[in-house]
Amino acid sequence: GEDVEQSLFLSVREGDSSVINCTYTDSSSTYLYWYKQEPGAGLQLLTYIFSNMDMKQDQRLTVLLNKKDKHLSLRIADTQTGDSAIYFCAEKATDSWGKLQFGAGTQVVVTP
Amino acid sequence: GAGVSQTPSNKVTEKGKYVELRCDPISGHTALYWYRQSLGQGPEFLIYFQGTGAADDSGLPNDRFFAVRPEGSVSTLKIQRTERGDSAVYLCASSLSPRGGETQYFGPGTRLLVL
């Protein structure tokens, strides 16, 4: 099946920008998502991008999509301690209504 | 409540036993999903319902796993003859529809431990 790959860990200083990267293999993916998971809490949708876009900005979050390289990134500006969490990249293929394929997650640790 | 709820929040059982996990979706959401998340992994798709019917059950690992949604709202995931490898967090999500841009809202999960 298709795989979604992410780096496992990212450490960033408070106030700096964080960049979390993801690669996917399904060229038919139509929607790509970023979810956040905090300890003991459910998955929270942060943002998503449609495959005909190459960038989307939402307050401190910027998503960049390179469809040719099947590469997705999430940039968090002015990272705060409350941004410490696991971030998951997920894709939805055209022919897979409803089914999300997740990466293994990137643990982001924000240090003061 | 306004969100997806799941019960129980934790379940400890013995190998070979039968368990049921319940999901209450957001009111009015026609699509409901089950995922399984093992330690250190991302959620893995199990099954999704559109209304009462299972539209895609391709993620169910074997015939010990079964899910129902008889009235198109609450869903129950049933696991027979549990094995230690079934230990994971079982996540439920719902959305207004399964269309691409519709947000899947996740519940807090049921943590299943099979001894």
Coordinates of C-alpha atoms in Angstrom, one line a residue:
Chain A
G1 CA 0.0 0.0 0.0
E2 CA 0.9 3.6 0.0
D3 CA 3.2 5.0 2.7
V4 CA 3.4 8.4 4.4
E5 CA 6.8 9.1 5.9
Q6 CA 7.8 11.7 8.5
S7 CA 10.9 12.4 10.5
L8 CA 10.4 11.1 14.1
F9 CA 11.6 14.0 16.2
L10 CA 12.1 17.8 16.1
S11 CA 13.5 20.0 18.9
V12 CA 12.9 23.8 18.6
R13 CA 13.5 26.8 20.8
E14 CA 10.5 28.9 21.8
G15 CA 10.0 31.7 19.4
D16 CA 11.8 30.0 16.5
S17 CA 10.0 28.6 13.5
S18 CA 9.4 24.8 13.3
V19 CA 9.3 23.0 10.0
I20 CA 7.9 19.4 9.9
N21 CA 8.3 17.4 6.7
C22 CA 6.3 14.6 5.2
T23 CA 6.6 12.6 2.0
Y24 CA 3.8 10.5 0.5
T25 CA 3.7 8.1 -2.4
D26 CA 0.1 8.1 -3.7
S27 CA 0.0 10.3 -6.7
S28 CA -3.8 10.2 -6.7
S29 CA -3.9 11.9 -3.3
T30 CA -6.4 14.7 -3.4
Y31 CA -6.3 16.1 0.2
L32 CA -3.3 16.3 2.6
Y33 CA -3.8 17.0 6.2
W34 CA -1.9 17.9 9.3
Y35 CA -3.2 16.7 12.7
K36 CA -1.9 17.5 16.2
Q37 CA -2.0 15.0 19.1
E38 CA -1.3 16.1 22.6
P39 CA -0.9 13.5 25.5
G40 CA -4.2 12.0 26.5
A41 CA -6.1 14.0 23.9
G42 CA -7.7 13.1 20.6
L43 CA -6.4 14.1 17.2
Q44 CA -7.0 17.7 16.3
L45 CA -7.1 18.8 12.7
L46 CA -4.8 21.8 12.2
T47 CA -5.1 22.4 8.5
Y48 CA -5.4 20.7 5.1
I49 CA -4.5 21.4 1.5
F50 CA -6.1 20.4 -1.7
S51 CA -3.7 18.9 -4.2
N52 CA -4.2 21.6 -6.8
M53 CA -2.7 24.2 -4.4
D54 CA 1.0 24.6 -3.5
M55 CA 0.6 26.8 -0.4
K56 CA -1.9 27.5 2.3
Q57 CA -1.5 29.9 5.2
D58 CA -3.6 30.0 8.3
Q59 CA -2.3 32.3 11.1
R60 CA 0.9 30.9 12.4
L61 CA 0.7 27.8 10.1
T62 CA 2.0 27.6 6.6
V63 CA 1.6 24.4 4.5
L64 CA 3.7 23.9 1.4
L65 CA 3.0 21.2 -1.1
N66 CA 5.4 20.0 -3.8
K67 CA 3.3 17.7 -5.8
K68 CA 6.1 16.7 -8.2
D69 CA 8.3 15.5 -5.3
K70 CA 5.2 14.3 -3.2
H71 CA 6.5 16.5 -0.4
L72 CA 4.4 18.3 2.2
S73 CA 5.7 20.5 5.0
L74 CA 4.1 22.4 7.9
R75 CA 5.8 25.5 9.2
I76 CA 4.8 26.9 12.6
A77 CA 5.9 30.5 13.1
D78 CA 6.8 31.8 16.6
T79 CA 6.7 28.3 18.1
Q80 CA 5.3 28.2 21.7
T81 CA 5.5 25.6 24.4
G82 CA 1.9 24.8 23.8
D83 CA 2.9 23.6 20.3
S84 CA 4.8 20.6 21.9
A85 CA 2.9 17.6 20.6
I86 CA 3.0 14.9 18.0
Y87 CA 2.1 16.0 14.5
F88 CA 0.7 13.7 11.9
C89 CA 0.7 14.1 8.2
A90 CA -2.2 12.2 6.4
E91 CA -3.4 11.8 2.9
K92 CA -6.7 10.9 1.3
A93 CA -6.6 9.3 -2.2
T94 CA -9.2 10.0 -4.8
D95 CA -10.6 6.5 -4.8
S96 CA -10.5 6.1 -1.0
W97 CA -13.5 8.0 0.2
G98 CA -13.2 8.6 3.9
K99 CA -10.0 6.6 4.4
L100 CA -7.0 8.6 5.7
Q101 CA -3.5 7.2 5.5
F102 CA -1.3 8.6 8.3
G103 CA 2.4 8.9 8.8
A104 CA 4.0 7.7 12.1
G105 CA 4.1 11.2 13.5
T106 CA 6.8 13.8 14.4
Q107 CA 7.3 14.5 18.0
V108 CA 7.9 18.2 18.4
V109 CA 9.5 19.4 21.6
V110 CA 9.7 23.1 22.3
T111 CA 12.3 24.3 24.7
P112 CA 12.3 27.6 26.6
Chain B
G1 CA -21.7 16.8 24.2
A2 CA -20.5 18.5 21.2
G3 CA -17.6 16.1 20.3
V4 CA -17.1 12.5 19.5
S5 CA -17.3 10.4 22.6
Q6 CA -15.9 6.9 23.1
T7 CA -16.5 4.4 25.9
P8 CA -14.9 3.0 27.8
S9 CA -11.8 5.2 28.0
N10 CA -9.7 2.2 29.1
K11 CA -10.4 -1.5 28.8
V12 CA -8.2 -4.3 30.3
T13 CA -9.1 -7.8 29.2
E14 CA -7.6 -11.3 29.1
K15 CA -6.4 -13.1 26.0
G16 CA -9.3 -14.9 24.4
K17 CA -12.1 -12.7 25.7
Y18 CA -14.6 -10.7 23.7
V19 CA -14.7 -6.9 23.9
E20 CA -17.0 -4.2 22.6
L21 CA -15.9 -0.6 22.1
R22 CA -18.5 2.1 21.6
C23 CA -18.4 5.4 19.6
D24 CA -21.0 8.2 19.7
P25 CA -20.4 10.5 16.8
I26 CA -21.2 14.2 16.5
S27 CA -25.0 14.5 15.9
G28 CA -25.8 14.8 12.2
H29 CA -22.6 13.3 11.0
T30 CA -23.3 10.6 8.4
A31 CA -19.8 9.3 8.1
L32 CA -18.1 7.4 11.0
Y33 CA -14.6 5.9 11.0
W34 CA -12.6 3.5 13.2
Y35 CA -8.8 3.6 13.4
R36 CA -6.3 1.8 15.5
Q37 CA -3.2 3.4 16.9
S38 CA -0.4 1.3 18.2
L39 CA 2.4 2.8 20.4
G40 CA 4.7 5.1 18.4
Q41 CA 2.6 4.8 15.2
G42 CA 0.1 6.8 13.4
P43 CA -3.6 5.8 13.3
E44 CA -4.3 2.9 11.0
F45 CA -7.6 2.8 9.1
L46 CA -10.0 -0.1 10.0
I47 CA -13.5 0.6 8.7
Y48 CA -15.8 3.5 7.7
F49 CA -19.6 3.8 7.6
Q50 CA -21.7 5.9 5.5
G51 CA -25.0 5.9 7.3
T52 CA -25.7 2.3 8.5
G53 CA -23.6 0.5 5.9
A54 CA -19.9 -0.3 6.0
A55 CA -18.7 1.5 2.9
D56 CA -15.1 0.4 3.3
D57 CA -13.9 -2.4 5.7
S58 CA -10.6 -3.0 4.0
G59 CA -8.6 -2.2 7.1
L60 CA -10.1 -4.8 9.4
P61 CA -7.2 -7.1 10.1
N62 CA -9.1 -10.4 10.2
D63 CA -12.5 -11.9 10.9
R64 CA -12.2 -11.5 14.7
F65 CA -12.9 -7.8 14.1
F66 CA -16.4 -6.6 13.3
A67 CA -18.2 -3.3 13.5
V68 CA -21.9 -2.2 13.4
R69 CA -23.8 1.0 13.1
P70 CA -27.4 -0.2 13.1
E71 CA -29.2 3.1 13.3
G72 CA -26.7 5.3 11.5
S73 CA -25.5 7.0 14.7
V74 CA -23.7 5.0 17.5
S75 CA -21.2 2.4 16.3
T76 CA -19.7 -0.6 18.1
L77 CA -16.4 -2.2 17.3
K78 CA -16.4 -5.8 18.4
I79 CA -13.3 -7.9 18.8
Q80 CA -13.6 -11.7 19.4
R81 CA -11.0 -13.9 20.9
T82 CA -8.7 -11.0 21.7
E83 CA -5.0 -11.4 21.3
R84 CA -2.1 -9.5 23.0
G85 CA -1.4 -7.9 19.6
D86 CA -4.8 -6.2 19.7
S87 CA -3.6 -4.0 22.4
A88 CA -3.7 -0.4 21.1
V89 CA -5.7 2.8 21.2
Y90 CA -8.9 2.5 19.1
L91 CA -9.9 5.8 17.7
C92 CA -13.3 6.8 16.3
A93 CA -14.0 9.8 14.1
S94 CA -17.0 11.3 12.4
S95 CA -17.6 13.8 9.6
L96 CA -20.6 15.4 7.9
S97 CA -19.9 13.3 4.8
P98 CA -16.9 11.4 3.5
R99 CA -16.1 14.0 0.8
G100 CA -12.6 15.1 0.6
G101 CA -12.6 18.5 2.4
E102 CA -14.8 17.4 5.2
T103 CA -13.0 17.4 8.6
Q104 CA -12.8 14.1 10.5
Y105 CA -13.3 14.9 14.1
F106 CA -11.7 12.4 16.4
G107 CA -12.7 11.1 19.8
P108 CA -10.3 10.6 22.7
G109 CA -10.0 6.9 22.0
T110 CA -10.4 3.7 23.9
R111 CA -7.1 2.3 25.2
L112 CA -7.3 -1.5 25.0
L113 CA -4.9 -3.7 26.9
V114 CA -5.0 -7.5 26.4
L115 CA -3.1 -9.4 29.0

